[in-house]
Coordinates of C-alpha atoms in Angstrom, one line a residue:
Chain E
M8 CA 107.5 108.6 97.5
L9 CA 109.1 106.3 95.3
K10 CA 107.2 102.9 95.2
I11 CA 110.2 100.6 94.3
L12 CA 109.0 96.7 94.7
I13 CA 106.2 95.7 92.7
C14 CA 104.8 92.2 92.7
V15 CA 102.8 90.9 90.3
L16 CA 101.5 87.6 92.0
A17 CA 99.7 85.0 89.5
L18 CA 97.8 83.4 91.8
A19 CA 96.5 79.9 89.9
S20 CA 92.9 79.0 90.0
P21 CA 91.7 75.7 90.8
V22 CA 91.3 73.8 87.3
R23 CA 87.8 73.3 87.1
A24 CA 86.2 70.6 84.5
Q25 CA 84.4 73.3 82.0
D26 CA 84.8 74.4 78.4
K27 CA 85.0 78.2 79.0
P28 CA 88.8 78.8 80.6
P29 CA 88.3 81.0 83.7
L30 CA 87.7 84.5 83.7
T31 CA 91.3 86.5 84.4
V32 CA 91.2 89.5 86.6
G33 CA 93.4 91.9 87.0
V34 CA 93.6 94.1 90.2
I35 CA 96.3 97.2 90.9
Y36 CA 96.7 98.3 94.7
I37 CA 98.1 101.7 95.7
G38 CA 99.8 100.3 98.8
T39 CA 100.8 96.8 100.3
A40 CA 97.7 94.3 100.3
N41 CA 98.0 93.7 104.1
D42 CA 98.0 97.3 105.4
Y43 CA 94.6 96.6 107.8
G44 CA 93.2 99.6 105.8
Y45 CA 92.0 100.5 102.7
N46 CA 94.2 98.1 100.5
R47 CA 93.4 95.1 102.9
A48 CA 89.7 95.8 102.1
M49 CA 89.8 95.6 98.5
K50 CA 92.4 92.2 98.9
D51 CA 89.7 90.7 100.6
G52 CA 86.9 91.5 98.3
V53 CA 89.2 90.0 95.6
E54 CA 89.6 86.9 97.5
A55 CA 85.7 86.9 97.9
L56 CA 85.7 87.1 94.0
R57 CA 87.9 84.2 93.5
K58 CA 86.5 81.9 95.9
A59 CA 83.4 82.3 94.2
T60 CA 84.2 82.4 90.4
G61 CA 87.3 80.5 90.3
A62 CA 88.7 83.6 88.1
N63 CA 92.3 84.0 87.9
V64 CA 93.7 86.7 89.9
L65 CA 96.5 88.7 88.8
E66 CA 97.6 91.2 91.6
A67 CA 100.1 94.0 91.4
E68 CA 100.6 95.8 95.0
N69 CA 102.5 99.1 95.4
V70 CA 101.2 100.7 92.0
P71 CA 101.8 104.1 91.9
E72 CA 99.1 107.1 90.6
S73 CA 101.3 107.3 87.9
A74 CA 102.0 106.3 84.3
E75 CA 103.4 103.2 85.7
A76 CA 99.7 102.1 86.6
Q77 CA 99.0 102.1 83.1
R78 CA 102.0 100.2 82.2
V79 CA 101.1 97.5 85.1
M80 CA 97.5 97.0 83.9
A81 CA 98.5 96.9 79.6
A82 CA 100.9 94.0 81.2
M83 CA 97.7 92.3 82.6
I84 CA 95.8 92.7 79.7
A85 CA 98.7 91.3 77.6
K86 CA 98.5 88.1 79.9
G87 CA 94.9 87.8 79.1
A88 CA 92.8 90.2 81.8
K89 CA 89.3 90.6 80.9
L90 CA 88.6 92.7 83.8
I91 CA 90.7 95.3 85.3
M92 CA 90.3 96.6 88.8
A93 CA 92.4 99.9 89.8
T94 CA 91.3 100.6 93.3
S95 CA 93.0 103.8 94.0
F96 CA 91.6 107.1 93.3
G97 CA 94.4 108.5 91.5
H98 CA 94.6 105.2 89.0
Q99 CA 91.6 106.3 87.3
E100 CA 93.1 108.8 84.3
F101 CA 95.6 105.7 83.5
A102 CA 92.4 103.2 83.4
F103 CA 90.7 105.2 81.5
N104 CA 93.1 105.8 78.9
L105 CA 93.7 101.9 78.6
A106 CA 89.9 101.8 78.5
R107 CA 89.6 103.8 75.5
S108 CA 92.5 101.6 74.1
H109 CA 90.9 98.4 74.9
P110 CA 87.0 98.2 74.3
Q111 CA 86.9 94.6 74.9
V112 CA 88.3 94.4 78.5
A113 CA 86.0 95.8 81.3
F114 CA 87.4 98.4 83.8
V115 CA 85.9 99.3 87.1
H116 CA 88.0 102.3 89.2
A117 CA 87.2 102.7 93.1
G118 CA 86.1 106.5 94.3
G119 CA 86.1 108.3 90.8
W120 CA 83.5 109.9 88.6
M121 CA 84.5 109.0 84.6
L122 CA 82.3 106.7 82.9
R123 CA 82.5 104.6 79.9
D124 CA 80.7 101.6 78.5
N125 CA 83.5 99.5 79.5
F126 CA 84.6 101.8 82.4
G127 CA 82.9 101.6 85.6
N128 CA 83.2 103.5 89.0
F129 CA 82.2 102.0 92.6
F130 CA 82.2 103.2 96.1
G131 CA 80.8 102.8 99.1
A132 CA 78.8 105.8 100.4
T133 CA 80.4 106.4 103.6
Q134 CA 79.3 109.9 104.7
T135 CA 76.1 108.6 106.0
A136 CA 77.2 105.7 107.4
W137 CA 80.1 107.5 109.6
Y138 CA 76.5 108.8 111.2
V139 CA 76.2 105.6 113.3
L140 CA 80.0 105.7 114.1
G141 CA 79.4 109.3 115.6
V142 CA 76.0 107.3 117.5
A143 CA 78.6 105.5 119.2
A144 CA 80.9 108.2 120.0
G145 CA 78.2 110.1 121.4
H146 CA 77.1 107.4 123.6
M147 CA 80.6 106.2 125.1
S148 CA 82.8 109.5 125.3
K149 CA 82.5 110.7 128.9
A150 CA 84.6 113.7 128.2
G151 CA 82.3 114.7 125.1
K152 CA 85.2 115.0 123.1
A153 CA 86.6 113.0 120.3
G154 CA 89.7 113.4 118.5
F155 CA 89.7 112.5 114.5
V156 CA 93.1 111.9 112.5
A157 CA 92.3 113.2 108.9
G158 CA 94.9 112.6 106.0
V159 CA 93.8 115.2 103.8
P160 CA 91.0 117.6 103.7
I161 CA 88.7 116.7 100.6
G162 CA 85.2 117.3 100.5
Y163 CA 84.6 113.4 101.2
V164 CA 86.9 113.4 104.2
I165 CA 84.9 116.6 105.7
G166 CA 81.7 114.4 104.8
N167 CA 82.8 111.8 107.1
I168 CA 83.6 114.2 109.7
N169 CA 80.9 116.1 110.2
A170 CA 78.7 112.9 109.7
F171 CA 80.4 111.5 112.8
H172 CA 80.1 114.4 114.6
L173 CA 76.4 114.8 113.6
G174 CA 75.7 111.1 115.0
A175 CA 77.8 112.2 118.0
R176 CA 75.5 115.4 118.8
S177 CA 72.5 113.6 118.0
V178 CA 73.4 111.8 121.5
N179 CA 75.3 114.4 123.2
P180 CA 74.6 118.0 122.0
K181 CA 77.4 119.4 123.4
F182 CA 79.8 117.1 121.9
Q183 CA 83.2 118.6 120.5
T184 CA 85.0 116.8 117.8
R185 CA 88.7 118.0 117.3
V186 CA 90.5 117.6 113.8
V187 CA 94.0 116.8 113.2
V188 CA 95.1 117.3 109.2
T189 CA 98.3 115.2 109.1
G190 CA 98.6 116.5 105.0
G191 CA 99.5 112.7 103.5
W192 CA 97.5 109.5 103.6
S193 CA 100.1 107.3 105.2
D194 CA 102.6 109.3 107.1
K195 CA 102.6 107.3 110.2
V196 CA 104.8 109.5 112.4
K197 CA 102.4 112.4 112.2
E198 CA 99.3 110.1 112.4
A199 CA 101.1 109.0 115.8
A200 CA 101.9 112.6 117.1
A201 CA 98.2 113.7 115.8
A202 CA 96.9 111.2 118.2
N203 CA 98.8 111.7 120.9
A204 CA 98.0 115.6 120.6
L205 CA 94.2 114.7 120.5
I206 CA 94.4 112.7 123.5
D207 CA 96.5 115.7 125.0
Q208 CA 93.6 117.5 124.3
G209 CA 91.2 115.6 126.5
A210 CA 89.6 113.0 123.3
D211 CA 88.9 110.2 125.1
I212 CA 87.7 108.4 121.6
V213 CA 90.3 108.8 118.5
T214 CA 89.1 108.0 114.8
M215 CA 91.0 108.7 111.8
H216 CA 90.6 108.8 108.0
V217 CA 93.7 107.5 106.9
D218 CA 94.8 104.7 105.0
S219 CA 95.7 102.5 107.8
P220 CA 94.1 102.6 110.7
A221 CA 96.4 100.8 112.6
T222 CA 98.8 103.5 114.0
V223 CA 96.3 105.3 115.4
I224 CA 94.3 102.7 117.1
Q225 CA 97.5 101.3 118.6
I226 CA 98.3 104.7 120.1
A227 CA 94.8 105.1 121.7
E228 CA 95.2 101.7 122.9
N229 CA 98.2 102.3 124.5
R230 CA 97.2 105.6 126.0
G231 CA 93.8 103.6 127.3
V232 CA 91.2 105.6 125.3
Y233 CA 88.7 104.2 123.2
S234 CA 88.9 103.7 119.3
I235 CA 86.9 103.7 116.3
G236 CA 88.2 102.1 112.9
F237 CA 88.0 103.0 109.2
Q238 CA 88.7 101.4 106.3
S239 CA 89.2 97.5 107.4
I240 CA 87.2 96.4 110.3
E241 CA 90.0 93.6 111.2
A242 CA 92.1 96.7 112.7
R243 CA 90.1 95.3 116.0
A244 CA 92.4 93.0 116.7
L245 CA 95.0 95.8 117.6
A246 CA 93.0 96.9 120.3
P247 CA 91.4 94.5 122.3
K248 CA 90.5 97.1 125.1
G249 CA 89.2 100.2 123.7
W250 CA 88.2 99.3 120.3
L251 CA 84.6 100.5 120.0
T252 CA 83.4 99.8 116.5
G253 CA 84.2 100.8 112.8
L254 CA 83.2 101.2 109.3
G255 CA 84.5 98.5 106.9
F256 CA 84.2 98.1 103.2
N257 CA 83.0 94.7 102.0
W258 CA 83.9 94.7 98.5
G259 CA 83.1 90.8 97.8
P260 CA 79.8 91.0 96.6
Y261 CA 80.0 94.1 94.3
M262 CA 83.4 92.8 92.8
T263 CA 81.9 89.1 92.3
E264 CA 78.8 90.4 90.6
T265 CA 81.1 92.4 88.4
A266 CA 83.1 89.7 87.2
Q267 CA 80.2 87.4 86.5
Q268 CA 78.5 90.6 84.6
V269 CA 81.7 90.4 82.5
V270 CA 81.6 86.5 82.1
N271 CA 78.0 86.8 81.0
G272 CA 78.9 89.3 78.7
T273 CA 76.4 91.7 80.2
F274 CA 78.8 94.5 81.7
K275 CA 78.3 97.9 81.6
G276 CA 80.3 100.9 83.0
K277 CA 78.0 102.7 85.2
M278 CA 78.6 104.8 88.7
V279 CA 77.9 102.3 91.8
R280 CA 77.7 104.2 95.0
L281 CA 76.3 101.7 98.0
G282 CA 76.3 101.6 101.9
L283 CA 74.9 100.0 104.3
R284 CA 71.7 98.8 103.0
E285 CA 73.4 97.1 100.1
K286 CA 76.3 95.8 102.7
M287 CA 79.0 97.3 100.5
L288 CA 79.7 99.3 104.0
V289 CA 79.7 97.1 107.0
V290 CA 79.8 98.2 111.0
A291 CA 82.2 96.1 112.8
P292 CA 81.8 94.1 115.7
F293 CA 81.5 95.8 118.7
G294 CA 84.4 95.7 121.2
D295 CA 84.0 94.5 124.6
A296 CA 83.9 98.1 126.2
V297 CA 80.3 98.7 124.7
P298 CA 77.7 98.1 126.9
Q299 CA 74.4 96.6 125.3
N300 CA 72.2 99.6 125.6
V301 CA 74.9 101.5 122.9
R302 CA 75.0 98.4 121.1
D303 CA 71.4 98.9 120.5
A304 CA 71.3 102.4 119.9
V305 CA 74.1 102.0 117.3
D306 CA 72.0 99.1 115.2
A307 CA 69.3 101.0 115.4
A308 CA 71.2 103.8 113.7
A309 CA 72.7 101.7 111.4
A310 CA 68.9 100.5 110.4
R311 CA 67.4 103.9 110.1
V312 CA 70.9 105.1 107.5
A313 CA 70.2 101.9 105.3
D314 CA 66.6 103.2 105.4
G315 CA 67.5 106.2 103.7
F316 CA 68.2 108.3 106.4
T317 CA 71.0 111.3 106.1
P318 CA 72.2 113.7 108.2
F319 CA 72.8 116.0 105.9
T320 CA 69.1 117.8 106.2
G321 CA 68.8 121.6 107.3
P322 CA 69.0 123.6 109.0
I323 CA 73.2 122.9 109.9
K324 CA 75.1 125.5 111.2
D325 CA 79.1 125.4 110.4
N326 CA 81.4 125.7 112.8
T327 CA 81.9 129.7 111.9
G328 CA 78.1 130.0 113.1
A329 CA 76.6 130.7 109.5
Y330 CA 73.9 128.5 108.2
A331 CA 75.6 125.6 106.1
L332 CA 72.4 123.7 105.3
R333 CA 69.3 126.0 105.8
A334 CA 65.9 124.5 106.6
G335 CA 64.3 122.2 103.9
E336 CA 67.9 122.0 102.0
K337 CA 69.4 118.5 101.6
M338 CA 72.7 117.1 100.8
E339 CA 72.6 113.9 97.9
N340 CA 74.8 111.3 97.7
S341 CA 76.3 112.9 94.7
D342 CA 77.1 116.0 96.5
M343 CA 79.7 114.3 98.8
G344 CA 82.8 115.6 97.4
K345 CA 81.7 119.2 98.3
F346 CA 82.1 119.7 101.8
D347 CA 84.0 122.6 102.6
W348 CA 82.6 123.2 105.7
Y349 CA 82.7 122.0 109.3
A350 CA 79.6 121.7 111.5
E351 CA 79.0 123.6 114.3
G352 CA 81.2 122.2 117.2
V353 CA 83.8 120.8 115.3
I354 CA 87.0 122.2 116.0
G355 CA 89.2 122.6 112.8
R356 CA 89.8 124.5 109.8
V357 CA 89.0 123.1 106.1
K358 CA 91.5 125.7 104.5
Chain S
M4 CA 99.8 122.5 126.3
I5 CA 103.8 123.2 127.2
A6 CA 104.3 119.8 128.9
A7 CA 102.4 118.2 125.9
L8 CA 104.2 120.1 123.3
L9 CA 107.6 119.3 125.0
I10 CA 106.9 115.2 125.1
A11 CA 105.8 115.3 121.3
S12 CA 109.0 117.2 120.3
V13 CA 111.1 114.8 122.2
A14 CA 109.1 111.9 120.6
A15 CA 109.2 113.7 117.1
G16 CA 113.1 114.6 117.5
T17 CA 114.7 111.5 118.7
A18 CA 114.9 110.0 115.6
L19 CA 116.6 113.1 114.0
L20 CA 118.9 113.1 116.7
Y21 CA 120.0 109.5 116.3
A22 CA 120.2 110.0 112.2
A23 CA 121.9 113.6 112.7
L24 CA 124.5 112.0 115.1
G25 CA 125.3 109.7 112.9
E26 CA 125.7 111.7 110.0
I27 CA 128.0 113.9 112.3
V28 CA 130.5 111.1 113.1
G29 CA 130.5 110.0 109.1
E30 CA 131.2 113.7 107.6
R31 CA 133.8 114.6 110.7
A32 CA 135.4 111.6 108.7
G33 CA 135.1 113.4 105.1
I34 CA 132.0 111.1 104.5
I35 CA 128.7 112.7 103.0
N36 CA 126.2 110.2 103.2
L37 CA 123.0 111.0 101.4
G38 CA 121.3 107.6 102.0
V39 CA 120.8 108.1 105.7
E40 CA 116.9 108.0 104.6
G41 CA 117.4 104.5 102.9
V42 CA 119.5 103.4 106.4
M43 CA 116.5 104.4 108.2
L44 CA 114.1 102.6 106.5
V45 CA 116.3 99.6 106.7
G46 CA 116.1 99.7 110.3
A47 CA 112.8 100.3 110.7
A48 CA 111.9 97.1 108.5
C49 CA 114.4 94.8 110.7
A50 CA 113.0 96.3 114.0
C51 CA 109.8 95.4 112.5
A52 CA 110.6 91.8 111.4
V53 CA 112.4 90.8 114.1
G54 CA 110.3 92.0 116.6
A55 CA 107.6 90.7 115.2
M56 CA 109.0 87.2 114.9
S57 CA 110.8 87.1 118.4
G58 CA 107.8 89.0 120.3
N59 CA 110.6 91.3 121.8
P60 CA 111.0 95.2 120.8
Y61 CA 114.6 95.2 122.0
F62 CA 115.6 92.4 119.5
G63 CA 114.4 94.1 116.8
V64 CA 116.3 97.7 117.9
L65 CA 119.6 95.4 118.1
A66 CA 118.6 93.5 114.4
A67 CA 118.2 97.3 113.1
A68 CA 121.5 98.2 114.2
L69 CA 123.4 95.5 112.8
A70 CA 121.6 96.0 109.5
G71 CA 122.2 99.9 109.4
A72 CA 125.7 98.8 109.7
L73 CA 125.8 95.8 107.2
I74 CA 124.1 98.1 104.3
S75 CA 126.4 100.9 105.2
L76 CA 129.6 98.9 104.3
V77 CA 128.2 98.6 101.2
F78 CA 128.7 102.4 101.0
A79 CA 131.8 102.4 102.5
Y80 CA 133.4 100.0 100.4
A81 CA 132.3 102.3 97.2
V82 CA 133.5 105.2 98.8
V83 CA 136.5 104.3 101.0
D84 CA 137.8 102.1 98.8
C85 CA 137.1 102.9 95.4
A86 CA 137.2 106.5 95.8
A87 CA 133.5 107.2 94.2
N88 CA 131.7 110.0 94.3
Q89 CA 129.9 110.4 97.7
L90 CA 126.8 112.0 96.4
A91 CA 126.0 109.3 93.8
A92 CA 126.7 106.4 96.2
G93 CA 124.9 108.3 99.0
L94 CA 121.8 108.6 96.8
S95 CA 122.1 104.6 95.7
L96 CA 122.5 103.8 99.0
L97 CA 118.9 105.6 99.8
L98 CA 117.4 103.6 96.7
L99 CA 118.9 100.4 97.6
G100 CA 117.4 101.2 101.2
L101 CA 114.1 101.6 100.0
G102 CA 114.0 98.7 97.8
V103 CA 115.3 96.4 100.8
S104 CA 113.5 97.8 103.5
A105 CA 110.1 96.9 101.1
L106 CA 111.6 93.6 100.7
I107 CA 111.8 93.0 104.2
G108 CA 108.9 94.8 105.6
N109 CA 106.6 93.1 102.9
P110 CA 105.3 90.1 105.0
F111 CA 105.2 92.3 108.0
V112 CA 102.5 94.9 106.9
G113 CA 99.8 95.0 109.1
A114 CA 101.3 92.3 111.8
V115 CA 101.2 93.4 115.3
M116 CA 104.4 94.9 116.7
P117 CA 105.6 94.7 120.0
G118 CA 106.2 98.5 120.7
L119 CA 109.3 99.8 122.8
P120 CA 107.8 99.5 126.5
S121 CA 107.4 103.4 127.7
L122 CA 107.8 105.1 131.0
A123 CA 105.8 108.5 130.8
R124 CA 105.9 108.4 127.4
M125 CA 109.8 108.0 127.1
D126 CA 111.3 104.6 126.0
A127 CA 114.6 103.0 126.0
L128 CA 115.6 104.9 123.0
V129 CA 114.8 108.2 123.9
A130 CA 116.5 107.7 127.3
L131 CA 119.4 106.5 125.7
V132 CA 120.0 109.4 123.1
L133 CA 121.6 112.1 125.5
P134 CA 124.2 109.5 127.2
L135 CA 124.7 108.9 123.7
T136 CA 125.5 112.1 122.3
A137 CA 127.7 112.6 125.3
L138 CA 129.7 109.3 124.4
I139 CA 129.8 110.5 121.1
A140 CA 131.1 114.2 121.8
W141 CA 133.7 112.4 124.3
G142 CA 134.4 110.0 121.5
L143 CA 135.1 112.6 118.6
W144 CA 137.0 114.8 121.2
A145 CA 138.7 113.6 124.1
T146 CA 140.2 110.3 122.2
R147 CA 142.8 109.8 120.0
W148 CA 140.4 108.1 118.1
G149 CA 138.1 110.8 117.8
L150 CA 141.3 113.3 117.0
Q151 CA 142.3 110.9 114.1
L152 CA 138.9 110.6 112.5
R153 CA 138.6 114.2 112.5
A154 CA 142.1 114.6 111.0
V155 CA 141.2 112.5 108.0
G156 CA 138.2 114.6 108.0
E157 CA 140.2 117.8 107.6
N158 CA 143.0 116.7 105.8
P159 CA 143.4 113.0 105.2
T160 CA 146.7 113.4 103.1
A161 CA 148.4 115.3 106.8
A162 CA 146.3 112.4 108.7
F163 CA 148.3 110.0 106.5
A164 CA 151.4 111.4 107.0
A165 CA 150.9 111.5 110.7
G166 CA 150.0 108.0 110.7
C167 CA 146.4 107.6 110.9
N168 CA 144.7 104.1 109.3
R169 CA 142.2 106.5 106.9
R170 CA 140.6 103.5 105.6
R171 CA 139.9 101.8 108.9
L172 CA 138.9 105.4 110.3
Q173 CA 136.2 105.8 107.6
Y174 CA 135.2 102.4 107.7
Q175 CA 134.7 102.7 111.4
A176 CA 132.8 106.2 111.0
I177 CA 130.5 104.6 108.0
A178 CA 129.6 101.4 110.2
L179 CA 128.7 103.6 113.3
S180 CA 127.0 106.2 111.3
G181 CA 125.0 103.3 109.8
M182 CA 123.9 101.9 113.2
L183 CA 122.8 105.3 114.7
S184 CA 120.9 105.8 111.5
A185 CA 119.1 102.5 111.9
L186 CA 118.1 103.0 115.3
A187 CA 116.6 106.4 114.5
G188 CA 114.5 103.9 112.1
A189 CA 113.7 101.7 114.4
H190 CA 112.4 104.0 116.7
I191 CA 109.7 105.6 114.1
A192 CA 109.0 101.8 113.8
L193 CA 108.4 100.3 117.2
G194 CA 108.6 103.7 119.1
V195 CA 106.2 106.0 117.3
A196 CA 104.4 104.4 115.0
Y197 CA 104.1 100.8 116.3
T198 CA 103.5 99.2 112.3
W199 CA 105.8 99.2 109.3
A200 CA 105.0 101.1 106.0
E201 CA 107.0 101.4 102.9
G202 CA 109.0 104.6 102.9
M203 CA 107.3 105.3 106.6
T204 CA 110.2 107.8 107.6
G205 CA 108.9 110.0 105.4
G206 CA 112.2 112.3 104.2
R207 CA 113.2 112.6 108.1
G208 CA 116.5 111.2 106.8
F209 CA 117.1 114.8 104.6
I210 CA 115.7 116.7 107.6
A211 CA 118.6 115.0 109.5
I212 CA 121.2 115.8 106.9
A213 CA 120.0 119.6 107.4
L214 CA 120.3 119.4 111.1
V215 CA 124.1 118.5 110.9
M216 CA 124.6 122.0 109.1
F217 CA 122.4 123.6 111.5
A218 CA 124.2 121.8 114.4
R219 CA 127.5 122.9 112.7
W220 CA 129.0 119.4 113.0
N221 CA 128.5 119.4 116.6
P222 CA 126.7 116.8 118.6
W223 CA 125.3 118.7 121.3
G224 CA 124.4 121.2 118.4
A225 CA 122.3 118.5 117.1
V226 CA 120.4 118.1 120.1
A227 CA 119.2 121.8 119.9
G228 CA 118.3 121.3 116.4
A229 CA 116.4 118.2 117.0
L230 CA 114.3 119.7 119.5
V231 CA 113.3 122.3 117.0
F232 CA 112.3 120.2 114.0
G233 CA 111.2 118.2 116.3
G234 CA 109.2 121.1 118.0
A235 CA 107.9 122.1 114.6
E236 CA 106.8 118.8 113.5
A237 CA 105.0 118.2 116.9
S238 CA 103.7 121.7 117.3
Q239 CA 101.8 122.0 114.1
L240 CA 100.0 119.0 115.0
Q241 CA 99.6 120.4 118.7
L242 CA 98.3 123.3 117.6
Q243 CA 95.8 121.7 115.2
A244 CA 94.5 119.7 118.4
H245 CA 94.2 122.8 120.4
G246 CA 91.8 124.5 117.9
V247 CA 94.2 127.0 117.0
D248 CA 92.9 129.2 114.2
V249 CA 95.2 128.5 111.5
S250 CA 95.0 126.9 108.3
P251 CA 96.2 123.3 108.4
F252 CA 97.9 123.8 105.1
V253 CA 100.3 126.6 106.4
M254 CA 100.9 124.1 109.6
N255 CA 102.2 121.6 107.6
M256 CA 104.6 123.8 106.0
L257 CA 106.2 124.7 109.3
P258 CA 108.7 122.2 109.5
Y259 CA 110.1 123.0 106.2
L260 CA 109.7 127.1 106.5
L261 CA 111.8 126.4 109.7
T262 CA 114.2 124.7 107.8
L263 CA 114.6 126.9 104.9
A264 CA 115.0 129.8 107.5
V265 CA 117.4 128.5 109.7
L266 CA 120.0 127.2 106.8
P267 CA 120.9 130.8 105.9
L268 CA 121.6 131.7 109.4
T269 CA 124.1 128.7 109.4
G270 CA 125.5 130.1 106.5
K271 CA 129.0 131.6 106.8
R272 CA 130.2 130.1 109.9
G273 CA 128.5 126.9 108.8
R274 CA 130.7 126.6 106.1
L275 CA 133.7 127.7 108.2
A276 CA 132.5 124.7 110.6
A277 CA 132.4 121.9 107.9
P278 CA 135.0 119.4 107.6
A279 CA 137.5 120.3 105.3
A280 CA 137.7 117.4 103.0
L281 CA 134.1 116.7 103.7
G282 CA 132.6 114.6 100.5
R283 CA 136.4 114.9 98.4
P284 CA 137.2 111.1 97.7
Y285 CA 140.7 110.3 99.0
R286 CA 142.8 109.4 95.9
G287 CA 146.3 108.8 97.9
V288 CA 149.4 110.3 98.4
E289 CA 151.0 111.3 95.2

């Protein structure tokens, strides 16, 4: 879709009595920063960075995944940015192009794989953490059926769905997870229709992997079923009755540390995938509907995942009955993009 | 399953029907407006803004209708008074709408919206759409105003000779059309998605334009068309939720395959049904 409005806001930092001028950081977002979702989580991280380091922050919202992104970032560098954060998957190659021509500027990108001395990649290890949400769903669903609204069925999303489902099955071995793919990350009308369709099919818990959880959560709330959020944990404000829990990103510590590395001259581009243990991912506060015994079970599951537990340890059957992982086989964090199967009990097709 | 599918089709089809009704009124007056999508977005953004600020979704809907009419007047000035090319002016209206809606909606991203209250998953805009269709059909075919408006769309010179005020009628048609498109956007924002997101109408304004041809410029035809197109969108999601063993990628193609499938059907007879002076700038009587 056409992204018309690009607003670049220069936020002045508090003046500090120091010799060195503060670091200037440039951040680009794919959407609007306050979407109760992916971009909001990034924005919260940037705010934490700004508070902790007093950096100047240049921000641009609605930056498309096109050459436009490169122009926006180049303008930020021209304004003195020494650290660029490209926060959407499709910004990668454009940021990388600039990293090649600007070796003195540090770049970090969310969710990709490319690396250089001045170009790092970061993301949360969401897949294993989704297992924890599944445990909550397994306990809370009376029907034993959850609905999952998925944007685009790429490997990482399928991994999230599988982990959620395996978590639910660890509590209720007959658990069903129905998946509806909308075909886009931000088609609100289809997300609403998908959530309704899943509830029509008997799901009494709805969750999602799309850019903003706001629509799905509100549909669930209106129809009186439970919801589990993803991306930004602030979305719980939208469902005072039905919110169970959720998984949110907590980018602040990583972003702050990266900014400090740039200031100290110790920055080196690397691949960063951190999870619950490092608190790059956080399990959202529970909703009022969740009783204490379920809270304890979910907290225990979160502690296990933080200790290195992975649900992707064979034997695991896929939903056609074939073995996806044989006994002894295991998928590592670096394999999470490789899913092309749904676990047994997931109703849906990957392709 | 059938009941759920029907409810979902109505929910998806309502916005399409509002937008298509608006486009029918405009095209009956000889004005083809490709900017429907932009006006829908302005409607959605205003509905969210006023809805969130006032806490009352109906104020949001009213504001949307007003804003839709206002922004369409810019288009009306270009095509009615200045005889601008309607396709180019319509596309400009689309882009204008995208920008204006992003500007209006930006502070309300993530704001809690008061959704339209609904009874058995029907909100007021769903309930009003059929009476409105009847009103428009009656207005176009049973009143002097409608006769004159259609005359302008068929043959502006003859209409002029018969004493019709072409300028006023086309302005009225465009304003009404803008109002209806904006209501479509308001329904998407406050009746379906309960949130504002840039570009959230997702191309449905263009499907509405295709739907007008499918409906042969008849409001009741648009009702059938909206159910068919809304049904295509709803069924792809309902079928997936039901666990039908079809690739989700194929399902997502359904509405567009359907559009391509029905347009040839409307081909020849469709062209006959089109207002004769559709899209032609009127340069007065020599």
